Amino acid sequence: MRFFVHIYQQVGYKNNLFWQWLKAHWDEKVITGNISLLMVFIFILMLFSNWIFDTLTYTSVSLIVLLSCIWWFRGVSKYRPEKVKKPLVFTPRVLRLMVPYTILNVFLPLYFTYTSFTGFLPFIELPLPNYFSGLLSFDLILLITGWAFGIALLPFFILLAGLITKPVEKYIQNGFKKQARKKLASMPDLKVIAITGSYGKTSTKFMIRDLLKERFNVCSTPGSYNTPMGICKVINNDLQSHHQILILEMGARYEGNIEELCDIANPDVSVVTNVGVAHLETFGSREVIAYEKGTLVRRLEEGGVAVLNADDIRVSKMGEHRDDIQRILVGLNNGSIRGSNVSYSTSGMSFNVSIGDVSETFETKLLGAHNAQNLLLAVGVANHFDIRLKTMALAAANIEPIEHRLELKKRGELTIIDDAFNSNPVGAKNAVEILAQFNSGQRMIITPGMIELGDIEEEENFKFGKTIAKANLDLVVLVGEERAKPILEGIKSKDSAALNVRVVNSLFEANELVQKHAREGDIVLYENDLPDVYNE
């Protein structure tokens, strides 16, 4: 039960995603070999019950069944991994879920146990065909059937428990939303900045916060809080009367998600980072993704401001037919706010920012051209709030990398580039190209590739393999034999036979392998660390 609740939490309590996980792990975790064998055993008992009980004593058959079950189900190690990156958190929602889930799981075994020992089906008083009255007074076949099906239905009952608690969760969530809207209504002078996009939302959010806090009292969502309940939690608990600006990250996995978030907090300033292929599996096409992200601009009221990535053709067109809002376009190649001369090293990155005739050099601890683009979006927002470019440059120098996003770290004698948070094609390519520019030691990468890219996932991972081969790294560690196939094919397509490529089953094995190969001064890139639900 604990194992399946953990998985259910990791997929965001979504029945459709949990069902997809069940189908992907059907033989390994759901209807396992020992459960299938027990079902066959029960069928044989039913089919040949008369012959079996005439040949053997009831006691001996019961002992055989008992010992067989002990042997088949003697351990639950496959449902109890030694190490997990995100352990199960017993939140109030999990505790509410556990009530019906526990009742459903114990009902069938207890019902059949009671019935098998009484010798009659309740209410209709129908005698049981295999009930033995004596020292062992129960129906063996009914007893084992109840417990076998109780085990087999464990993962499916959580779907039913989710449906049972859904009205309760919806009522609770509506209460939090109402509370958040009421609080925002009580702060009419508060400016709400909302950020969306396929990639770079969290990084851009913190950059905007760090530039604006030079002059304003700012409240922002922490980490990747970009769901309705995450936003409500910040508004209800963290937003205070002295705050002047609220910065929210708005994520979307399905159509209508942005609309739902804007119904909680409608933006005064909308920021769109890009339109990529993240969650293409659930949206279906990039055009649908672009329309969903564009909701943030369409929800702007008269006088609102849209800060847009001018280098993304889909983003640059958002709101172009509205003359009642201000559009600020920024980019490394296009836009009224322009970045140029990007260069980076082990210390970070520097580039020039120009707004009209004013130019300033930005030096930051961040890595990657895409981070330069994100910082330009933050500059666009700060410029709208009349912060001087030089003040922004000073603030940018103090911006720390977001955890797990091209974050430079030291681990003993090794330099770590931690880019483990939700890899995407653009970010993954940038990370590998940055790694290729280091020359202080061996250059190594640990990656499982990219996920949730729908029909193009295999193609993008193939391209990723080609990028890795082109970088000519010293060690490539791919996590997951099945997931590694398109990456391996991409590597082989570039005639890189000399490249040292290894395939392992988990991040923990990958770390052990790197430790055996690593020397002082080596650089290791962690590109996309899969959640436990995807491991093995």
C-alpha positions as a Python dict, from the first residue, in 0.01 Angstrom:
ca = {
    (1, 'M'): (0, 0, 0),
    (2, 'R'): (279, 240, 91),
    (3, 'F'): (455, 176, -239),
    (4, 'F'): (150, 248, -455),
    (5, 'V'): (56, 557, -252),
    (6, 'H'): (411, 683, -309),
    (7, 'I'): (375, 638, -686),
    (8, 'Y'): (31, 803, -679),
    (9, 'Q'): (183, 1104, -503),
    (10, 'Q'): (468, 1125, -753),
    (11, 'V'): (229, 1144, -1049),
    (12, 'G'): (41, 1428, -880),
    (13, 'Y'): (-263, 1225, -767),
    (14, 'K'): (-371, 1200, -1132),
    (15, 'N'): (-562, 877, -1209),
    (16, 'N'): (-477, 889, -1579),
    (17, 'L'): (-103, 921, -1513),
    (18, 'F'): (-117, 650, -1246),
    (19, 'W'): (-296, 420, -1492),
    (20, 'Q'): (-23, 485, -1749),
    (21, 'W'): (235, 391, -1487),
    (22, 'L'): (46, 70, -1405),
    (23, 'K'): (41, -30, -1771),
    (24, 'A'): (413, 42, -1806),
    (25, 'H'): (497, -173, -1500),
    (26, 'W'): (225, -437, -1535),
    (27, 'D'): (441, -751, -1510),
    (28, 'E'): (700, -607, -1276),
    (29, 'K'): (490, -437, -1007),
    (30, 'V'): (118, -491, -1074),
    (31, 'I'): (20, -845, -1172),
    (32, 'T'): (352, -1006, -1085),
    (33, 'G'): (458, -1363, -1148),
    (34, 'N'): (377, -1484, -797),
    (35, 'I'): (27, -1335, -813),
    (36, 'S'): (-35, -1496, -1153),
    (37, 'L'): (92, -1830, -1018),
    (38, 'L'): (-141, -1805, -718),
    (39, 'M'): (-437, -1740, -947),
    (40, 'V'): (-351, -2052, -1148),
    (41, 'F'): (-316, -2246, -823),
    (42, 'I'): (-665, -2133, -712),
    (43, 'F'): (-813, -2227, -1051),
    (44, 'I'): (-665, -2578, -1023),
    (45, 'L'): (-806, -2613, -670),
    (46, 'M'): (-1152, -2513, -794),
    (47, 'L'): (-1137, -2734, -1099),
    (48, 'F'): (-1016, -3047, -920),
    (49, 'S'): (-1148, -2978, -567),
    (50, 'N'): (-1342, -3304, -538),
    (51, 'W'): (-1048, -3520, -647),
    (52, 'I'): (-797, -3324, -433),
    (53, 'F'): (-1002, -3343, -113),
    (54, 'D'): (-1081, -3713, -173),
    (55, 'T'): (-710, -3791, -219),
    (56, 'L'): (-556, -3567, 48),
    (57, 'T'): (-674, -3462, 389),
    (58, 'Y'): (-811, -3112, 434),
    (59, 'T'): (-531, -3037, 680),
    (60, 'S'): (-255, -3142, 440),
    (61, 'V'): (-402, -2936, 155),
    (62, 'S'): (-430, -2634, 388),
    (63, 'L'): (-66, -2673, 492),
    (64, 'I'): (46, -2699, 129),
    (65, 'V'): (-144, -2378, 48),
    (66, 'L'): (-6, -2201, 355),
    (67, 'L'): (356, -2296, 283),
    (68, 'S'): (317, -2207, -86),
    (69, 'C'): (182, -1862, -2),
    (70, 'I'): (460, -1802, 249),
    (71, 'W'): (714, -1898, -18),
    (72, 'W'): (556, -1686, -292),
    (73, 'F'): (503, -1377, -78),
    (74, 'R'): (790, -1415, 168),
    (75, 'G'): (937, -1072, 85),
    (76, 'V'): (827, -731, -39),
    (77, 'S'): (1171, -602, -138),
    (78, 'K'): (1053, -514, -489),
    (79, 'Y'): (809, -269, -330),
    (80, 'R'): (1064, -129, -87),
    (81, 'P'): (1356, 31, -275),
    (82, 'E'): (1668, 91, -68),
    (83, 'K'): (1708, 451, -186),
    (84, 'V'): (1456, 705, -310),
    (85, 'K'): (1516, 1061, -422),
    (86, 'K'): (1172, 1184, -315),
    (87, 'P'): (1031, 987, -22),
    (88, 'L'): (659, 958, 44),
    (89, 'V'): (534, 1263, 234),
    (90, 'F'): (231, 1201, 454),
    (91, 'T'): (52, 1524, 370),
    (92, 'P'): (-309, 1585, 481),
    (93, 'R'): (-415, 1483, 131),
    (94, 'V'): (-233, 1149, 160),
    (95, 'L'): (-390, 1086, 498),
    (96, 'R'): (-737, 1157, 355),
    (97, 'L'): (-661, 921, 67),
    (98, 'M'): (-545, 647, 303),
    (99, 'V'): (-885, 621, 474),
    (100, 'P'): (-1085, 481, 178),
    (101, 'Y'): (-777, 308, 39),
    (102, 'T'): (-728, 112, 362),
    (103, 'I'): (-1099, 26, 390),
    (104, 'L'): (-1109, -99, 31),
    (105, 'N'): (-795, -307, 76),
    (106, 'V'): (-901, -483, 395),
    (107, 'F'): (-1265, -535, 301),
    (108, 'L'): (-1223, -819, 52),
    (109, 'P'): (-984, -1034, 259),
    (110, 'L'): (-1183, -982, 580),
    (111, 'Y'): (-1517, -1045, 406),
    (112, 'F'): (-1397, -1371, 255),
    (113, 'T'): (-1228, -1474, 580),
    (114, 'Y'): (-1549, -1421, 776),
    (115, 'T'): (-1753, -1602, 512),
    (116, 'S'): (-1515, -1897, 487),
    (117, 'F'): (-1523, -1954, 862),
    (118, 'T'): (-1902, -1925, 900),
    (119, 'G'): (-1968, -2166, 615),
    (120, 'F'): (-2245, -1953, 462),
    (121, 'L'): (-2258, -1653, 230),
    (122, 'P'): (-2399, -1361, 436),
    (123, 'F'): (-2763, -1257, 393),
    (124, 'I'): (-2859, -1541, 157),
    (125, 'E'): (-2740, -1822, 389),
    (126, 'L'): (-2605, -2021, 92),
    (127, 'P'): (-2385, -2313, 212),
    (128, 'L'): (-2028, -2312, 87),
    (129, 'P'): (-1936, -2612, -133),
    (130, 'N'): (-1587, -2665, 13),
    (131, 'Y'): (-1658, -2587, 377),
    (132, 'F'): (-1498, -2840, 610),
    (133, 'S'): (-1647, -2882, 952),
    (134, 'G'): (-1396, -3021, 1196),
    (135, 'L'): (-1060, -2921, 1339),
    (136, 'L'): (-1017, -2675, 1050),
    (137, 'S'): (-1363, -2524, 1011),
    (138, 'F'): (-1343, -2307, 699),
    (139, 'D'): (-1372, -2308, 320),
    (140, 'L'): (-1010, -2319, 203),
    (141, 'I'): (-1075, -2215, -157),
    (142, 'L'): (-1291, -1917, -60),
    (143, 'L'): (-1037, -1809, 201),
    (144, 'I'): (-739, -1811, -36),
    (145, 'T'): (-945, -1652, -315),
    (146, 'G'): (-1031, -1353, -96),
    (147, 'W'): (-672, -1289, 4),
    (148, 'A'): (-535, -1348, -347),
    (149, 'F'): (-775, -1100, -505),
    (150, 'G'): (-713, -861, -217),
    (151, 'I'): (-343, -859, -309),
    (152, 'A'): (-407, -837, -683),
    (153, 'L'): (-642, -539, -647),
    (154, 'L'): (-410, -329, -427),
    (155, 'P'): (-289, -100, -708),
    (156, 'F'): (-638, -64, -858),
    (157, 'F'): (-807, 31, -533),
    (158, 'I'): (-599, 347, -519),
    (159, 'L'): (-771, 461, -839),
    (160, 'L'): (-1107, 407, -671),
    (161, 'A'): (-987, 580, -352),
    (162, 'G'): (-880, 876, -567),
    (163, 'L'): (-1227, 898, -719),
    (164, 'I'): (-1391, 873, -375),
    (165, 'T'): (-1181, 1156, -231),
    (166, 'K'): (-1197, 1374, -544),
    (167, 'P'): (-1511, 1569, -434),
    (168, 'V'): (-1354, 1629, -93),
    (169, 'E'): (-1028, 1750, -247),
    (170, 'K'): (-1217, 1974, -488),
    (171, 'Y'): (-1415, 2129, -202),
    (172, 'I'): (-1095, 2192, -3),
    (173, 'Q'): (-916, 2335, -306),
    (174, 'N'): (-1206, 2567, -388),
    (175, 'G'): (-1188, 2695, -32),
    (176, 'F'): (-816, 2776, -71),
    (177, 'K'): (-882, 2946, -407),
    (178, 'K'): (-1161, 3159, -261),
    (179, 'Q'): (-934, 3259, 28),
    (180, 'A'): (-654, 3356, -214),
    (181, 'R'): (-882, 3564, -437),
    (182, 'K'): (-1024, 3744, -135),
    (183, 'K'): (-675, 3830, -10),
    (184, 'L'): (-565, 3965, -348),
    (185, 'A'): (-883, 4173, -371),
    (186, 'S'): (-790, 4333, -37),
    (187, 'M'): (-457, 4452, -187),
    (188, 'P'): (-559, 4669, -490),
    (189, 'D'): (-213, 4829, -526),
    (190, 'L'): (-36, 4493, -551),
    (191, 'K'): (117, 4421, -894),
    (192, 'V'): (99, 4057, -1006),
    (193, 'I'): (369, 3927, -1241),
    (194, 'A'): (300, 3584, -1392),
    (195, 'I'): (555, 3373, -1582),
    (196, 'T'): (486, 3078, -1808),
    (197, 'G'): (667, 2890, -2085),
    (198, 'S'): (786, 2543, -2170),
    (199, 'Y'): (1127, 2594, -2008),
    (200, 'G'): (1299, 2846, -1784),
    (201, 'K'): (997, 2956, -1579),
    (202, 'T'): (1154, 2907, -1237),
    (203, 'S'): (1491, 3056, -1336),
    (204, 'T'): (1325, 3362, -1489),
    (205, 'K'): (1101, 3403, -1184),
    (206, 'F'): (1395, 3423, -945),
    (207, 'M'): (1587, 3656, -1177),
    (208, 'I'): (1289, 3893, -1186),
    (209, 'R'): (1265, 3873, -808),
    (210, 'D'): (1636, 3950, -761),
    (211, 'L'): (1628, 4252, -992),
    (212, 'L'): (1305, 4398, -851),
    (213, 'K'): (1394, 4355, -485),
    (214, 'E'): (1654, 4629, -528),
    (215, 'R'): (1364, 4873, -503),
    (216, 'F'): (1043, 4687, -414),
    (217, 'N'): (910, 4450, -149),
    (218, 'V'): (862, 4132, -345),
    (219, 'C'): (685, 3804, -270),
    (220, 'S'): (740, 3509, -502),
    (221, 'T'): (653, 3141, -513),
    (222, 'P'): (943, 2918, -404),
    (223, 'G'): (1098, 2647, -620),
    (224, 'S'): (868, 2505, -884),
    (225, 'Y'): (542, 2605, -713),
    (226, 'N'): (333, 2647, -1028),
    (227, 'T'): (7, 2463, -956),
    (228, 'P'): (-321, 2605, -823),
    (229, 'M'): (-258, 2478, -471),
    (230, 'G'): (107, 2587, -476),
    (231, 'I'): (6, 2939, -575),
    (232, 'C'): (-277, 2949, -320),
    (233, 'K'): (-41, 2837, -46),
    (234, 'V'): (197, 3127, -115),
    (235, 'I'): (-81, 3385, -143),
    (236, 'N'): (-261, 3266, 170),
    (237, 'N'): (46, 3207, 388),
    (238, 'D'): (337, 3417, 258),
    (239, 'L'): (191, 3728, 97),
    (240, 'Q'): (189, 4017, 345),
    (241, 'S'): (37, 4365, 342),
    (242, 'H'): (379, 4532, 293),
    (243, 'H'): (450, 4344, -32),
    (244, 'Q'): (426, 4556, -347),
    (245, 'I'): (482, 4288, -611),
    (246, 'L'): (375, 3923, -628),
    (247, 'I'): (564, 3698, -874),
    (248, 'L'): (394, 3374, -972),
    (249, 'E'): (508, 3085, -1188),
    (250, 'M'): (226, 2926, -1387),
    (251, 'G'): (275, 2574, -1521),
    (252, 'A'): (59, 2380, -1762),
    (253, 'R'): (38, 2010, -1843),
    (254, 'Y'): (-313, 2017, -1993),
    (255, 'E'): (-529, 2264, -2183),
    (256, 'G'): (-704, 2504, -1947),
    (257, 'N'): (-438, 2494, -1673),
    (258, 'I'): (-326, 2856, -1730),
    (259, 'E'): (-688, 2977, -1733),
    (260, 'E'): (-745, 2808, -1396),
    (261, 'L'): (-436, 2978, -1250),
    (262, 'C'): (-534, 3319, -1388),
    (263, 'D'): (-877, 3278, -1227),
    (264, 'I'): (-690, 3276, -895),
    (265, 'A'): (-449, 3563, -969),
    (266, 'N'): (-494, 3758, -1293),
    (267, 'P'): (-162, 3912, -1403),
    (268, 'D'): (-72, 4278, -1450),
    (269, 'V'): (253, 4175, -1620),
    (270, 'S'): (274, 3853, -1824),
    (271, 'V'): (610, 3693, -1909),
    (272, 'V'): (638, 3411, -2164),
    (273, 'T'): (979, 3243, -2188),
    (274, 'N'): (934, 3012, -2489),
    (275, 'V'): (721, 2745, -2654),
    (276, 'G'): (899, 2411, -2662),
    (277, 'V'): (814, 2043, -2658),
    (278, 'A'): (780, 1992, -2282),
    (279, 'H'): (458, 1799, -2209),
    (280, 'L'): (401, 1748, -2580),
    (281, 'E'): (267, 1407, -2482),
    (282, 'T'): (-35, 1565, -2312),
    (283, 'F'): (-85, 1866, -2544),
    (284, 'G'): (-44, 1690, -2879),
    (285, 'S'): (128, 1969, -3076),
    (286, 'R'): (340, 2280, -3029),
    (287, 'E'): (56, 2490, -3167),
    (288, 'V'): (-167, 2376, -2881),
    (289, 'I'): (115, 2447, -2635),
    (290, 'A'): (158, 2798, -2783),
    (291, 'Y'): (-214, 2868, -2752),
    (292, 'E'): (-214, 2752, -2389),
    (293, 'K'): (88, 2967, -2299),
    (294, 'G'): (-69, 3258, -2489),
    (295, 'T'): (-359, 3250, -2243),
    (296, 'L'): (-138, 3449, -2007),
    (297, 'V'): (-122, 3736, -2258),
    (298, 'R'): (-490, 3713, -2352),
    (299, 'R'): (-584, 3743, -1985),
    (300, 'L'): (-409, 4082, -1954),
    (301, 'E'): (-651, 4365, -1894),
    (302, 'E'): (-625, 4704, -2065),
    (303, 'G'): (-293, 4867, -1978),
    (304, 'G'): (-127, 4536, -1899),
    (305, 'V'): (229, 4450, -2001),
    (306, 'A'): (359, 4144, -2188),
    (307, 'V'): (732, 4072, -2177),
    (308, 'L'): (805, 3824, -2455),
    (309, 'N'): (1094, 3623, -2598),
    (310, 'A'): (1155, 3788, -2937),
    (311, 'D'): (1374, 3497, -3052),
    (312, 'D'): (1083, 3250, -3028),
    (313, 'I'): (857, 3304, -3329),
    (314, 'R'): (547, 3168, -3154),
    (315, 'V'): (601, 3381, -2842),
    (316, 'S'): (687, 3698, -3035),
    (317, 'K'): (346, 3692, -3203),
    (318, 'M'): (148, 3673, -2879),
    (319, 'G'): (-73, 3977, -2829),
    (320, 'E'): (41, 4139, -3156),
    (321, 'H'): (-316, 4231, -3248),
    (322, 'R'): (-386, 4403, -2915),
    (323, 'D'): (-327, 4777, -2900),
    (324, 'D'): (-453, 4809, -2542),
    (325, 'I'): (-147, 4639, -2388),
    (326, 'Q'): (226, 4712, -2394),
    (327, 'R'): (450, 4447, -2552),
    (328, 'I'): (819, 4437, -2458),
    (329, 'L'): (1024, 4209, -2684),
    (330, 'V'): (1366, 4089, -2568),
    (331, 'G'): (1623, 3851, -2715),
    (332, 'L'): (1978, 3767, -2810),
    (333, 'N'): (1898, 3821, -3178),
    (334, 'N'): (1579, 4030, -3186),
    (335, 'G'): (1380, 4276, -2975),
    (336, 'S'): (1400, 4622, -2828),
    (337, 'I'): (1607, 4487, -2538),
    (338, 'R'): (1903, 4299, -2682),
    (339, 'G'): (2180, 4078, -2546),
    (340, 'S'): (2511, 4013, -2724),
    (341, 'N'): (2868, 3880, -2690),
    (342, 'V'): (2782, 3591, -2458),
    (343, 'S'): (3084, 3414, -2309),
    (344, 'Y'): (3123, 3180, -2012),
    (345, 'S'): (3379, 2996, -1804),
    (346, 'T'): (3405, 2802, -1480),
    (347, 'S'): (3321, 3126, -1298),
    (348, 'G'): (2998, 3186, -1486),
    (349, 'M'): (2887, 3400, -1779),
    (350, 'S'): (2914, 3757, -1911),
    (351, 'F'): (2728, 3940, -2189),
    (352, 'N'): (2624, 4288, -2298),
    (353, 'V'): (2270, 4422, -2256),
    (354, 'S'): (2142, 4713, -2465),
    (355, 'I'): (1823, 4917, -2420),
    (356, 'G'): (1813, 5184, -2686),
    (357, 'D'): (2139, 5380, -2661),
    (358, 'V'): (2221, 5250, -2311),
    (359, 'S'): (2446, 4944, -2277),
    (360, 'E'): (2586, 4756, -1978),
    (361, 'T'): (2798, 4444, -1924),
    (362, 'F'): (2634, 4178, -1708),
    (363, 'E'): (2853, 3929, -1522),
    (364, 'T'): (2677, 3642, -1349),
    (365, 'K'): (2740, 3304, -1189),
    (366, 'L'): (2492, 3148, -1429),
    (367, 'L'): (2585, 2930, -1725),
    (368, 'G'): (2429, 2896, -2070),
    (369, 'A'): (2293, 3121, -2343),
    (370, 'H'): (1939, 3026, -2243),
    (371, 'N'): (2006, 3176, -1900),
    (372, 'A'): (2116, 3494, -2077),
    (373, 'Q'): (1778, 3492, -2252),
    (374, 'N'): (1597, 3439, -1922),
    (375, 'L'): (1789, 3726, -1766),
    (376, 'L'): (1689, 3949, -2059),
    (377, 'L'): (1324, 3877, -1977),
    (378, 'A'): (1394, 3983, -1618),
    (379, 'V'): (1560, 4300, -1751),
    (380, 'G'): (1246, 4369, -1957),
    (381, 'V'): (1028, 4347, -1645),
    (382, 'A'): (1268, 4555, -1432),
    (383, 'N'): (1291, 4820, -1705),
    (384, 'H'): (911, 4848, -1702),
    (385, 'F'): (934, 4923, -1330),
    (386, 'D'): (1194, 5198, -1403),
    (387, 'I'): (1498, 5028, -1253),
    (388, 'R'): (1828, 5154, -1403),
    (389, 'L'): (2030, 4914, -1619),
    (390, 'K'): (2342, 4959, -1407),
    (391, 'T'): (2144, 4870, -1094),
    (392, 'M'): (2023, 4556, -1272),
    (393, 'A'): (2380, 4459, -1365),
    (394, 'L'): (2490, 4488, -1001),
    (395, 'A'): (2195, 4275, -889),
    (396, 'A'): (2262, 4015, -1162),
    (397, 'A'): (2615, 3960, -1030),
    (398, 'N'): (2464, 3830, -705),
    (399, 'I'): (2210, 3594, -864),
    (400, 'E'): (2274, 3238, -755),
    (401, 'P'): (2203, 2951, -994),
    (402, 'I'): (1871, 2775, -937),
    (403, 'E'): (1917, 2441, -766),
    (404, 'H'): (1964, 2162, -1023),
    (405, 'R'): (1971, 2401, -1320),
    (406, 'L'): (2325, 2431, -1457),
    (407, 'E'): (2436, 2480, -1100),
    (408, 'L'): (2813, 2478, -1051),
    (409, 'K'): (2918, 2281, -743),
    (410, 'K'): (3230, 2134, -590),
    (411, 'R'): (3220, 1775, -470),
    (412, 'G'): (3559, 1702, -323),
    (413, 'E'): (3807, 1734, -608),
    (414, 'L'): (3536, 1724, -876),
    (415, 'T'): (3346, 2009, -1042),
    (416, 'I'): (2977, 1927, -1080),
    (417, 'I'): (2741, 2087, -1330),
    (418, 'D'): (2403, 2001, -1182),
    (419, 'D'): (2139, 2030, -1454),
    (420, 'A'): (1922, 1752, -1314),
    (421, 'F'): (1583, 1926, -1320),
    (422, 'N'): (1354, 1822, -1608),
    (423, 'S'): (1581, 1809, -1908),
    (424, 'N'): (1450, 1948, -2238),
    (425, 'P'): (1605, 1938, -2586),
    (426, 'V'): (1730, 2297, -2589),
    (427, 'G'): (1859, 2292, -2231),
    (428, 'A'): (2022, 1951, -2273),
    (429, 'K'): (2206, 2059, -2587),
    (430, 'N'): (2326, 2379, -2419),
    (431, 'A'): (2449, 2186, -2115),
    (432, 'V'): (2654, 1942, -2323),
    (433, 'E'): (2804, 2224, -2529),
    (434, 'I'): (2903, 2405, -2209),
    (435, 'L'): (3062, 2088, -2071),
    (436, 'A'): (3260, 2050, -2395),
    (437, 'Q'): (3428, 2390, -2334),
    (438, 'F'): (3589, 2280, -2007),
    (439, 'N'): (3950, 2166, -2032),
    (440, 'S'): (4061, 2123, -1670),
    (441, 'G'): (4012, 1745, -1659),
    (442, 'Q'): (3798, 1458, -1782),
    (443, 'R'): (3451, 1560, -1897),
    (444, 'M'): (3175, 1317, -1796),
    (445, 'I'): (2798, 1312, -1826),
    (446, 'I'): (2529, 1114, -1641),
    (447, 'T'): (2187, 1123, -1807),
    (448, 'P'): (1874, 915, -1869),
    (449, 'G'): (1778, 1134, -2163),
    (450, 'M'): (1452, 1322, -2189),
    (451, 'I'): (1096, 1222, -2099),
    (452, 'E'): (737, 1335, -2164),
    (453, 'L'): (809, 1447, -2521),
    (454, 'G'): (534, 1235, -2674),
    (455, 'D'): (591, 1104, -3026),
    (456, 'I'): (916, 1299, -3070),
    (457, 'E'): (1081, 1163, -2755),
    (458, 'E'): (1282, 899, -2940),
    (459, 'E'): (1382, 1145, -3213),
    (460, 'E'): (1494, 1411, -2963),
    (461, 'N'): (1695, 1158, -2762),
    (462, 'F'): (1858, 1043, -3087),
    (463, 'K'): (1959, 1406, -3157),
    (464, 'F'): (2080, 1432, -2798),
    (465, 'G'): (2306, 1131, -2860),
    (466, 'K'): (2453, 1305, -3165),
    (467, 'T'): (2521, 1616, -2955),
    (468, 'I'): (2699, 1402, -2694),
    (469, 'A'): (2911, 1233, -2962),
    (470, 'K'): (3006, 1570, -3112),
    (471, 'A'): (3122, 1694, -2770),
    (472, 'N'): (3380, 1414, -2757),
    (473, 'L'): (3340, 1352, -2383),
    (474, 'D'): (3560, 1120, -2177),
    (475, 'L'): (3281, 918, -2014),
    (476, 'V'): (2910, 891, -2095),
    (477, 'V'): (2686, 713, -1843),
    (478, 'L'): (2329, 646, -1961),
    (479, 'V'): (2067, 553, -1700),
    (480, 'G'): (1808, 292, -1804),
    (481, 'E'): (1873, 28, -2067),
    (482, 'E'): (1549, 84, -2259),
    (483, 'R'): (1562, 464, -2242),
    (484, 'A'): (1927, 464, -2352),
    (485, 'K'): (1863, 298, -2691),
    (486, 'P'): (1787, 610, -2902),
    (487, 'I'): (2072, 801, -2733),
    (488, 'L'): (2312, 515, -2811),
    (489, 'E'): (2193, 511, -3172),
    (490, 'G'): (2255, 886, -3196),
    (491, 'I'): (2606, 845, -3054),
    (492, 'K'): (2689, 560, -3295),
    (493, 'S'): (2558, 760, -3592),
    (494, 'K'): (2848, 1007, -3547),
    (495, 'D'): (3115, 736, -3579),
    (496, 'S'): (3232, 775, -3219),
    (497, 'A'): (3358, 424, -3152),
    (498, 'A'): (3630, 558, -2922),
    (499, 'L'): (3375, 721, -2690),
    (500, 'N'): (3349, 549, -2350),
    (501, 'V'): (2974, 482, -2309),
    (502, 'R'): (2824, 282, -2021),
    (503, 'V'): (2462, 190, -1947),
    (504, 'V'): (2337, 138, -1589),
    (505, 'N'): (1997, 83, -1427),
    (506, 'S'): (1989, 363, -1171),
    (507, 'L'): (2141, 694, -1070),
    (508, 'F'): (2309, 525, -775),
    (509, 'E'): (2492, 281, -1005),
    (510, 'A'): (2592, 575, -1226),
    (511, 'N'): (2744, 759, -928),
    (512, 'E'): (2943, 452, -828),
    (513, 'L'): (3077, 415, -1183),
    (514, 'V'): (3184, 779, -1201),
    (515, 'Q'): (3360, 755, -865),
    (516, 'K'): (3571, 468, -1000),
    (517, 'H'): (3677, 670, -1307),
    (518, 'A'): (3708, 1021, -1162),
    (519, 'R'): (4032, 1206, -1096),
    (520, 'E'): (4114, 1546, -948),
    (521, 'G'): (3990, 1832, -1165),
    (522, 'D'): (3730, 1630, -1356),
    (523, 'I'): (3393, 1778, -1450),
    (524, 'V'): (3067, 1581, -1424),
    (525, 'L'): (2740, 1696, -1582),
    (526, 'Y'): (2416, 1559, -1435),
    (527, 'E'): (2161, 1607, -1713),
    (528, 'N'): (1804, 1523, -1603),
    (529, 'D'): (1762, 1318, -1288),
    (530, 'L'): (1445, 1112, -1334),
    (531, 'P'): (1198, 1082, -1047),
    (532, 'D'): (1169, 740, -882),
    (533, 'V'): (858, 664, -1086),
    (534, 'Y'): (1075, 637, -1400),
    (535, 'N'): (1368, 444, -1253),
    (536, 'E'): (1465, 94, -1365),
}
